[in-house]
Coordinates of C-alpha atoms in Angstrom, one line a residue:
X1 CA 24.5 38.8 46.5
X2 CA 25.8 40.5 43.4
X3 CA 21.8 40.8 41.8
X4 CA 20.4 42.3 45.6
X5 CA 22.9 44.6 45.6
X6 CA 23.0 46.1 42.0
X7 CA 19.3 46.3 42.8
X8 CA 19.9 48.1 45.9
X9 CA 22.0 50.8 44.0
X10 CA 25.2 49.6 45.8
X11 CA 26.9 48.2 42.4
X12 CA 27.3 48.3 38.9
X13 CA 26.8 45.9 35.9
X14 CA 29.6 44.2 35.0
X15 CA 31.1 45.1 32.2
X16 CA 31.2 48.2 31.9
X17 CA 28.1 49.7 33.4
X18 CA 26.2 51.9 35.4
X19 CA 24.0 52.2 38.5
X20 CA 20.9 51.2 38.2
X21 CA 19.3 54.3 39.5
X22 CA 21.2 55.7 36.0
X23 CA 19.4 53.4 33.6
X24 CA 16.0 53.9 35.0
X25 CA 16.3 58.1 34.7
X26 CA 18.4 57.9 31.8
X27 CA 18.3 55.5 29.3
X28 CA 14.3 55.6 29.3
X29 CA 14.2 57.0 25.7
X30 CA 17.9 56.5 24.6
X31 CA 16.4 53.2 22.2
X32 CA 19.8 53.4 20.8
X33 CA 21.7 52.1 24.0
X34 CA 19.1 50.3 24.7
X35 CA 19.7 48.7 21.4
X36 CA 23.3 48.3 21.1
X37 CA 24.1 47.6 24.2
X38 CA 24.1 44.1 25.5
X39 CA 25.2 43.4 28.8
X40 CA 22.8 45.3 31.3
X41 CA 19.9 42.7 29.9
X42 CA 21.1 39.5 32.3
X43 CA 21.3 42.0 35.3
X44 CA 17.6 43.5 34.7
X45 CA 16.3 40.6 34.8
X46 CA 18.3 38.0 36.6
X47 CA 17.5 34.3 36.3
X48 CA 18.8 30.9 38.1
X49 CA 20.7 29.5 35.3
X50 CA 23.4 31.4 33.6
X51 CA 23.1 33.7 30.3
X52 CA 25.7 34.7 27.7
X53 CA 27.7 37.5 30.3
X54 CA 29.2 35.7 32.4
X55 CA 30.3 38.4 34.6
X56 CA 26.5 38.3 35.7
X57 CA 25.5 35.9 38.0
X58 CA 22.5 32.9 38.7
X59 CA 20.0 33.9 41.0
X60 CA 20.1 32.4 44.1
X61 CA 17.4 31.7 47.1
X62 CA 18.7 33.9 49.1
X63 CA 18.3 36.7 46.0
X64 CA 14.8 35.6 45.8
X65 CA 13.7 35.4 49.2
X66 CA 14.9 39.4 49.3
X67 CA 13.5 41.0 46.3
X68 CA 10.1 40.0 47.8
X69 CA 10.8 41.1 50.8
X70 CA 12.3 44.6 49.9
X71 CA 9.9 47.4 48.7
X72 CA 13.0 49.4 47.8
X73 CA 13.7 46.8 44.9
X74 CA 10.8 46.1 43.7
X75 CA 9.6 49.1 43.3
X76 CA 12.6 49.2 41.2
X77 CA 12.2 46.0 39.4
X78 CA 8.7 47.2 38.4
X79 CA 10.5 50.6 36.8
X80 CA 13.0 47.7 35.3
X81 CA 9.8 46.2 33.0
X82 CA 8.6 49.4 32.3
X83 CA 11.7 50.3 30.7
X84 CA 11.9 48.0 28.9
X85 CA 8.0 48.1 27.7
X86 CA 8.4 51.1 26.4
X87 CA 11.4 49.9 24.1
X88 CA 9.3 47.7 23.0
X89 CA 6.5 49.8 22.2
X90 CA 4.1 48.7 25.0
X91 CA 2.7 50.7 28.1
X92 CA 1.7 49.0 31.9
X93 CA -1.7 49.6 31.9
X94 CA -2.3 48.2 35.6
X95 CA -0.2 47.5 37.9
X96 CA -1.9 45.5 39.5
X97 CA -3.4 43.1 37.3
X98 CA -0.1 43.5 34.7
X99 CA -2.5 44.4 31.6
X100 CA -0.6 46.3 28.7
X101 CA -1.3 48.0 26.2
X102 CA 0.5 49.4 22.6
X103 CA 1.8 52.6 23.2
X104 CA 1.9 55.7 21.2
X105 CA 5.1 55.0 19.3
X106 CA 4.2 51.6 18.7
X107 CA 4.9 51.6 15.1
X108 CA 8.4 52.4 15.0
X109 CA 9.6 49.9 18.1
X110 CA 7.8 47.1 16.3
X111 CA 9.6 47.8 12.9
X112 CA 12.8 47.8 15.4
X113 CA 11.2 44.4 16.7
X114 CA 11.0 42.4 13.6
X115 CA 14.3 43.6 12.8
X116 CA 16.4 43.0 15.0
X117 CA 15.4 39.0 16.7
X118 CA 17.6 39.1 19.5
X119 CA 15.4 41.0 21.2
X120 CA 12.8 37.7 21.6
X121 CA 15.5 36.3 23.8
X122 CA 15.1 39.5 26.0
X123 CA 11.7 39.3 25.8
X124 CA 11.9 35.6 27.1
X125 CA 14.3 36.5 29.9
X126 CA 12.2 39.1 31.0
X127 CA 9.2 36.8 31.4
X128 CA 11.0 34.2 33.1
X129 CA 12.8 36.8 35.8
X130 CA 8.9 38.1 36.0
X131 CA 7.8 34.3 37.3
X132 CA 10.9 33.8 39.4
X133 CA 10.9 37.5 41.3
X134 CA 7.4 37.6 42.8
X135 CA 5.6 38.8 39.5
X136 CA 3.8 36.3 38.2
X137 CA 0.5 38.1 37.7
X138 CA 2.5 40.0 34.7
X139 CA 4.0 37.1 32.8
X140 CA 0.2 36.2 31.2
X141 CA -0.7 39.8 30.0
X142 CA 2.2 39.8 28.2
X143 CA 2.5 36.4 26.5
X144 CA -1.3 37.1 25.3
X145 CA -0.1 40.9 23.9
X146 CA 2.1 39.2 21.5
X147 CA -0.2 36.6 20.5
X148 CA -3.0 38.7 19.6
X149 CA -0.3 41.0 18.2
X150 CA 0.5 38.2 15.4
X151 CA -1.7 35.8 15.5
X152 CA -4.9 38.3 15.7
X153 CA -4.1 41.4 14.4
X154 CA -1.3 40.1 11.9
X155 CA 1.5 42.3 13.0
X156 CA 5.2 41.5 14.2
X157 CA 5.8 38.3 12.0
X158 CA 9.2 38.0 13.3
X159 CA 8.2 37.3 17.0
X160 CA 5.0 35.1 16.1
X161 CA 7.0 31.6 16.5
X162 CA 8.7 32.9 19.8
X163 CA 5.5 34.1 21.0
X164 CA 4.1 30.3 20.3
X165 CA 7.2 28.1 21.0
X166 CA 8.5 30.3 24.2
X167 CA 6.6 33.3 25.4
X168 CA 3.3 31.0 26.2
X169 CA 5.7 28.3 28.1
X170 CA 7.0 30.7 30.6
X171 CA 3.5 31.6 32.3
X172 CA 4.2 29.9 35.6
X173 CA 0.0 29.3 36.2
X174 CA -1.4 26.1 34.3
X175 CA -4.0 27.7 34.1
X176 CA -3.3 30.9 32.6
X177 CA -0.5 28.9 30.4
X178 CA -4.1 26.8 29.4
X179 CA -6.0 30.1 28.6
X180 CA -3.0 30.8 26.3
X181 CA -2.5 27.9 24.4
X182 CA -6.5 27.8 23.8
X183 CA -6.6 31.4 22.8
X184 CA -3.8 30.7 20.2
X185 CA -5.4 27.7 19.1
X186 CA -8.7 29.6 17.6
X187 CA -6.4 32.1 16.0
X188 CA -4.3 30.1 14.6
X189 CA -4.7 29.4 11.2
X190 CA -4.4 26.4 9.3
X191 CA -6.0 25.2 12.6
X192 CA -4.6 21.4 11.5
X193 CA -1.2 22.8 12.3
X194 CA -1.0 23.8 15.8
X195 CA 1.7 21.3 17.6
X196 CA 1.7 23.1 20.5
X197 CA -1.3 21.6 22.3
X198 CA -3.6 18.3 21.9
X199 CA -6.6 18.8 19.7
X200 CA -9.0 17.5 21.9
X201 CA -8.3 19.1 24.8
X202 CA -8.0 22.6 23.5
X203 CA -12.2 21.9 22.0
X204 CA -12.7 20.9 25.4
X205 CA -11.6 23.9 27.1
X206 CA -13.7 27.5 28.0
X207 CA -12.9 29.5 25.5
X208 CA -10.6 32.5 26.9
X209 CA -12.1 35.9 28.2
X210 CA -11.5 39.0 26.4
X211 CA -8.5 40.7 27.9
X212 CA -8.4 42.8 30.3
X213 CA -12.6 41.6 31.4
X214 CA -12.2 39.4 34.9
X215 CA -8.8 40.0 36.3
X216 CA -8.2 41.7 39.5
X217 CA -5.3 41.6 41.8
X218 CA -6.5 38.5 43.4
X219 CA -8.4 37.1 40.4
X220 CA -7.3 33.4 38.8
X221 CA -8.6 32.8 35.1
X222 CA -9.4 29.7 34.7
X223 CA -9.8 28.5 31.3
X224 CA -11.4 24.9 32.8
X225 CA -15.4 24.2 33.0
X226 CA -16.3 25.9 36.3
X227 CA -12.6 27.2 37.1
X228 CA -12.5 31.4 37.4
X229 CA -16.5 32.1 37.7
X230 CA -18.6 33.7 40.0
X231 CA -20.0 31.2 42.4
X232 CA -23.8 31.3 42.0
X233 CA -22.8 30.2 38.0
X234 CA -20.5 27.4 38.8
X235 CA -23.0 25.9 41.3
X236 CA -25.8 25.8 38.2
X237 CA -23.1 24.8 35.8
X238 CA -22.7 21.3 39.0
X239 CA -26.3 21.1 39.3
X240 CA -27.5 21.0 35.3
X241 CA -24.1 18.6 35.0
X242 CA -26.0 16.3 37.4
X243 CA -23.2 17.0 40.2
X244 CA -19.7 16.0 37.7
X245 CA -18.0 17.2 40.6
X246 CA -15.4 19.7 41.5
X247 CA -13.2 20.9 39.1
X248 CA -14.2 18.4 36.3
X249 CA -12.3 19.4 33.2
X250 CA -13.9 17.7 30.8
X251 CA -17.4 18.3 30.0
X252 CA -20.4 15.0 29.2
X253 CA -19.8 13.0 26.4
X254 CA -22.6 13.8 23.4
X255 CA -24.6 10.2 24.2
X256 CA -24.3 11.4 27.2
X257 CA -26.0 14.3 26.8
X258 CA -28.4 13.1 24.6
X259 CA -29.4 9.8 27.2
X260 CA -29.8 13.3 30.3
X261 CA -32.2 14.9 27.4
X262 CA -34.2 12.5 26.8
X263 CA -34.2 11.4 30.7
X264 CA -35.8 14.6 31.2
X265 CA -38.6 14.6 28.8
X266 CA -40.1 11.5 29.9
X267 CA -40.3 13.1 33.8
X268 CA -41.4 16.0 32.5
X269 CA -44.5 14.5 30.1
X270 CA -48.0 14.3 31.7
X271 CA -49.0 10.5 33.5
X272 CA -51.9 10.8 31.3
X273 CA -50.0 11.9 28.5
X274 CA -49.8 9.2 25.7
X275 CA -45.9 8.2 24.6
X276 CA -43.7 6.8 22.2
X277 CA -44.3 3.2 22.4
X278 CA -42.7 1.1 25.1
X279 CA -40.5 -2.6 24.2
X280 CA -44.2 -4.4 25.5
X281 CA -46.2 -2.6 23.2
X282 CA -44.1 -3.4 20.5
X283 CA -43.9 -7.4 21.7
X284 CA -47.7 -7.0 21.6
X285 CA -48.0 -5.9 18.5
X286 CA -45.5 -8.6 17.0
X287 CA -47.1 -11.1 18.4
X288 CA -50.7 -9.7 17.0
X289 CA -49.3 -9.6 13.2
X290 CA -47.3 -13.3 13.6
X291 CA -50.9 -15.1 14.8
X292 CA -52.5 -13.5 12.0
X293 CA -50.0 -14.4 9.3
X294 CA -51.0 -18.3 11.3
X295 CA -54.6 -18.0 10.8
X296 CA -54.2 -16.8 7.2
X297 CA -52.1 -19.5 6.2
X298 CA -54.4 -22.2 7.9
X299 CA -57.1 -21.2 6.0
X300 CA -55.9 -20.7 2.8
X301 CA -54.0 -24.0 3.1
X302 CA -57.5 -25.5 4.3
X303 CA -59.1 -23.7 1.0
X304 CA -56.8 -25.5 -1.3
X305 CA -57.4 -29.0 0.1
X306 CA -61.1 -28.7 -0.4
X307 CA -61.3 -27.1 -3.3
X308 CA -63.6 -24.5 -1.6
X309 CA -63.3 -20.8 -2.5
X310 CA -65.2 -18.1 -0.7
X311 CA -68.6 -17.1 -1.6
X312 CA -67.9 -13.8 -2.8
X313 CA -64.7 -15.3 -4.8
X314 CA -65.9 -16.0 -8.8
X315 CA -64.9 -19.4 -10.4
X316 CA -61.7 -19.5 -12.6
X317 CA -62.1 -21.8 -15.6
X318 CA -59.9 -25.0 -16.0
X319 CA -57.4 -25.2 -18.4
X320 CA -58.6 -26.4 -21.6
X321 CA -56.3 -28.5 -23.8
X322 CA -55.1 -27.9 -27.5
X323 CA -57.3 -29.6 -30.2
X324 CA -54.4 -32.0 -30.9
X325 CA -54.6 -33.9 -27.4
X326 CA -58.4 -34.7 -27.6
X327 CA -57.6 -36.2 -30.6
X328 CA -54.7 -38.0 -29.3
X329 CA -57.1 -38.6 -26.1
X330 CA -60.5 -40.1 -27.8
X331 CA -57.9 -42.4 -30.4
X332 CA -55.9 -44.0 -27.5
X333 CA -59.7 -44.7 -25.3
X334 CA -60.8 -46.4 -29.0
X335 CA -57.6 -48.7 -28.9
X336 CA -58.3 -49.7 -25.6
X337 CA -62.3 -51.0 -26.4
X338 CA -61.0 -52.2 -29.9
X339 CA -58.4 -54.4 -28.1
X340 CA -60.6 -56.3 -26.1
X341 CA -61.4 -59.7 -25.2
X342 CA -60.9 -61.8 -29.1
X343 CA -59.9 -58.3 -30.4
X344 CA -56.7 -59.8 -30.9
X345 CA -57.0 -61.7 -34.2
X346 CA -58.8 -59.0 -36.9
X347 CA -58.9 -60.3 -40.1
X348 CA -59.3 -58.2 -42.8
X349 CA -61.5 -58.3 -45.9
X350 CA -59.1 -61.0 -48.0
X351 CA -59.3 -63.3 -45.0
X352 CA -55.5 -62.3 -43.8
X353 CA -54.1 -61.7 -40.9
X354 CA -53.7 -58.0 -40.0
X355 CA -50.2 -56.9 -40.4
X356 CA -49.5 -55.4 -36.4
X357 CA -49.8 -51.2 -36.6
X358 CA -46.3 -49.2 -35.8
X359 CA -44.8 -48.5 -32.3
X360 CA -46.3 -45.0 -31.4
X361 CA -43.4 -42.7 -30.6
X362 CA -44.5 -39.6 -29.5
X363 CA -47.5 -38.8 -27.8
X364 CA -47.7 -35.2 -27.3
X365 CA -49.6 -32.5 -28.4
X366 CA -46.4 -30.3 -29.8
X367 CA -44.9 -33.4 -31.4
X368 CA -44.6 -33.3 -35.3
X369 CA -45.2 -36.7 -35.8
X370 CA -48.3 -36.6 -33.6
X371 CA -50.0 -33.6 -35.8
X372 CA -49.6 -36.1 -38.5
X373 CA -50.8 -39.3 -37.3
X374 CA -53.9 -37.1 -35.9
X375 CA -54.3 -35.4 -38.9
X376 CA -54.0 -39.2 -40.7
X377 CA -56.2 -40.9 -37.9
X378 CA -58.6 -38.3 -38.8
X379 CA -59.2 -37.9 -42.6
X380 CA -59.5 -42.4 -42.4
X381 CA -62.3 -42.2 -40.0
X382 CA -63.8 -39.9 -41.9
X383 CA -63.9 -42.0 -45.2
X384 CA -64.5 -45.2 -43.1
X385 CA -67.9 -43.5 -41.6
X386 CA -68.6 -42.2 -45.1
X387 CA -68.7 -45.6 -46.8
X388 CA -70.2 -47.4 -44.5
X389 CA -72.7 -45.3 -42.9
X390 CA -73.7 -44.8 -47.1
X391 CA -77.8 -46.7 -47.0
X392 CA -77.1 -48.9 -49.9
X393 CA -74.2 -48.6 -51.0
X394 CA -73.3 -51.5 -53.9
X395 CA -68.7 -50.6 -53.0
X396 CA -67.2 -53.6 -51.8
X397 CA -66.1 -53.9 -48.3
X398 CA -62.1 -55.3 -48.9
X399 CA -61.2 -52.3 -49.8
X400 CA -62.2 -50.2 -47.0
X401 CA -61.3 -52.5 -44.8
X402 CA -57.6 -52.0 -46.8
X403 CA -57.3 -48.7 -45.8
X404 CA -58.6 -49.8 -42.7
X405 CA -55.9 -51.6 -42.5
X406 CA -53.5 -49.2 -44.0
X407 CA -54.8 -46.3 -41.2
X408 CA -54.2 -48.7 -38.0
X409 CA -56.1 -50.0 -35.8
X410 CA -56.3 -46.4 -34.0
X411 CA -58.1 -45.6 -36.5
X412 CA -61.6 -47.5 -36.4
X413 CA -64.3 -45.6 -35.9
X414 CA -66.2 -46.7 -32.4
X415 CA -69.7 -48.6 -33.9
X416 CA -73.0 -47.4 -32.1

């Protein structure tokens, strides 16, 4: 177990290394050595996978158990973690919770982080090793620190991509990891380009608490609804939701919320208070309206058939036909009277047969021919009446009869 032997200060790290006590005491502020030496990091933070330094052996399960059970080894492991935090400009604020904050010299150390991107690989190894050796509670605070610096304060631009791609996903606790993803999704811009988690599930997660709030040694923060909340508060939420069940990660849909609010308002409504119309009320109103429409239709139909009108309704005048239509109608009646029995052989003044009248082409009042005929008939009828009605007239009857024959049978005036 070479990794355990190194932490027990029994062997030096390889190649060309020293004991761990020398590193913890002499390299604490020697930033140049910590930056330029690339062999010690695999020994300080061993993993269960091989690294660049082939002298460093992968961590075994037996070594993991020995690390967790040996108090001396665990103390040196925490000191090594504080050593590397100081190199990056970070200070461990609370050993029990793992909360970290900026160190006094963070500006120069942040500048070194931006200049040397290989430190991103070292931070990823440190986070993984914390999870392997029993310090999982240190993972989330450190990952959260880099998310705040890169996404909120806009510092460490060279670390931003690594923090999203690797730092967050080294956290072993699923709840802490979801909480970090929710925090990153809230502060990432533009949000539509966030590709480290499904947006619909991230929206349903509870907003994360501020750093350091509600996180103690025995606390297990949970970004899901009801998780990590006080017992009374969690029970109240479950009661309001109608008993959704424990650990339900998804809140009810908007439709379910509206339905519950409607049911609650109906229950709170007083018994004698008039509420909204029910389905039966609407059906009754529709039936009443339909009956009224049918009764009105029957009354109007009967009125049209009988020709009756309401008492207060004024009588509508009948449309008057045009003057030409009257004349045509009178001429048609006269022709019917004159064409009675014995009127077929009418004799003129000269004793000859009367020529047949020409066929009528148009009897409509608007037709030009009807207008001409009507005017001719009126003139002929007027002259005949004047000639026959004059007392003692010596004018011969022949010319009048001829004129009547020329005017046709339609122009004969009605005799009294």
